[in-house]
Amino acid sequence: NAFSPNGDGENDVLYVRGHSIKKIEFRIFNRWGEMVFETNDVNIGWDGTYKGKLSDSDVFDYYLNVECVGDEHNQIQGNITVLR
């Protein structure tokens, strides 16, 4: 539950990955409750920026709604740490 968007080409972007994903709704919030990232596309990940600026090292909350093949729905929430 951590990633390091530091430009070294390794672990720089946070993606939703899994088998049989049909739809996603992925949101990330900072400690003040501001949404810093949102996507409905598994090919678009969060690069650790907010409003065009690099986020500091911190813990962010995420909320993920996933619809899989076979109409299985899952809601997952947790936190992710940005390491700089």
Short mmCIF file of C-alpha atoms in Angstrom, two decimals:
data_model
loop_
_atom_site.label_atom_id
_atom_site.label_comp_id
_atom_site.label_asym_id
_atom_site.label_seq_id
_atom_site.Cartn_x
_atom_site.Cartn_y
_atom_site.Cartn_z
CA ASN A 1 0.00 0.00 0.00
CA ALA A 2 2.72 2.43 -1.00
CA PHE A 3 4.18 3.79 -4.19
CA SER A 4 7.01 6.15 -5.04
CA PRO A 5 6.22 8.57 -7.86
CA ASN A 6 9.75 9.94 -8.03
CA GLY A 7 10.42 9.70 -11.77
CA ASP A 8 12.80 6.74 -11.64
CA GLY A 9 10.58 4.67 -13.95
CA GLU A 10 9.69 2.14 -11.25
CA ASN A 11 6.46 2.24 -9.28
CA ASP A 12 5.76 5.81 -10.42
CA VAL A 13 2.04 5.41 -11.18
CA LEU A 14 -0.72 3.75 -9.15
CA TYR A 15 -3.09 1.66 -11.31
CA VAL A 16 -6.08 -0.57 -10.59
CA ARG A 17 -5.20 -4.04 -11.84
CA GLY A 18 -7.12 -7.31 -11.82
CA HIS A 19 -8.66 -10.04 -13.91
CA SER A 20 -12.09 -9.73 -15.51
CA ILE A 21 -12.58 -6.04 -14.66
CA LYS A 22 -15.45 -4.57 -16.66
CA LYS A 23 -15.86 -1.14 -15.01
CA ILE A 24 -14.14 0.84 -12.28
CA GLU A 25 -14.70 4.00 -10.31
CA PHE A 26 -11.45 4.88 -8.52
CA ARG A 27 -11.06 7.95 -6.30
CA ILE A 28 -8.24 9.15 -4.09
CA PHE A 29 -8.59 11.76 -1.32
CA ASN A 30 -6.09 13.68 0.77
CA ARG A 31 -6.28 14.01 4.56
CA TRP A 32 -8.56 17.06 4.24
CA GLY A 33 -11.10 15.15 2.19
CA GLU A 34 -10.25 16.77 -1.14
CA MET A 35 -10.45 14.43 -4.11
CA VAL A 36 -6.98 14.48 -5.67
CA PHE A 37 -7.60 11.88 -8.37
CA GLU A 38 -10.49 10.14 -10.11
CA THR A 39 -10.72 7.73 -13.04
CA ASN A 40 -13.09 5.26 -14.65
CA ASP A 41 -10.36 3.85 -16.91
CA VAL A 42 -8.04 1.02 -15.79
CA ASN A 43 -5.40 2.39 -18.18
CA ILE A 44 -5.20 5.70 -16.35
CA GLY A 45 -3.37 5.73 -13.04
CA TRP A 46 -2.46 8.30 -10.41
CA ASP A 47 1.01 9.79 -10.72
CA GLY A 48 1.00 11.36 -7.25
CA THR A 49 0.14 14.87 -8.41
CA TYR A 50 -2.69 17.21 -7.43
CA LYS A 51 -3.55 20.36 -9.37
CA GLY A 52 -0.38 19.88 -11.41
CA LYS A 53 1.94 19.74 -8.39
CA LEU A 54 3.71 16.82 -6.78
CA SER A 55 2.04 15.67 -3.58
CA ASP A 56 4.20 15.46 -0.48
CA SER A 57 4.88 12.13 1.19
CA ASP A 58 1.61 11.35 2.94
CA VAL A 59 -1.18 8.83 3.38
CA PHE A 60 -4.18 9.11 1.04
CA ASP A 61 -7.56 7.34 1.22
CA TYR A 62 -8.90 5.49 -1.80
CA TYR A 63 -12.36 4.25 -2.73
CA LEU A 64 -12.79 1.73 -5.50
CA ASN A 65 -16.01 0.41 -7.00
CA VAL A 66 -15.40 -2.46 -9.40
CA GLU A 67 -17.75 -4.34 -11.69
CA CYS A 68 -16.34 -7.60 -12.98
CA VAL A 69 -17.41 -9.91 -15.78
CA GLY A 70 -20.43 -11.85 -14.52
CA ASP A 71 -21.86 -8.69 -12.90
CA GLU A 72 -19.96 -9.19 -9.64
CA HIS A 73 -19.63 -5.86 -7.79
CA ASN A 74 -17.04 -5.00 -5.15
CA GLN A 75 -16.47 -1.88 -3.09
CA ILE A 76 -12.99 -1.56 -1.66
CA GLN A 77 -11.53 1.21 0.44
CA GLY A 78 -8.22 1.72 2.15
CA ASN A 79 -5.18 3.92 2.12
CA ILE A 80 -2.08 4.34 0.04
CA THR A 81 1.17 5.99 1.10
CA VAL A 82 3.09 8.25 -1.27
CA LEU A 83 6.84 7.99 -0.65
CA ARG A 84 9.16 10.67 -1.97
#
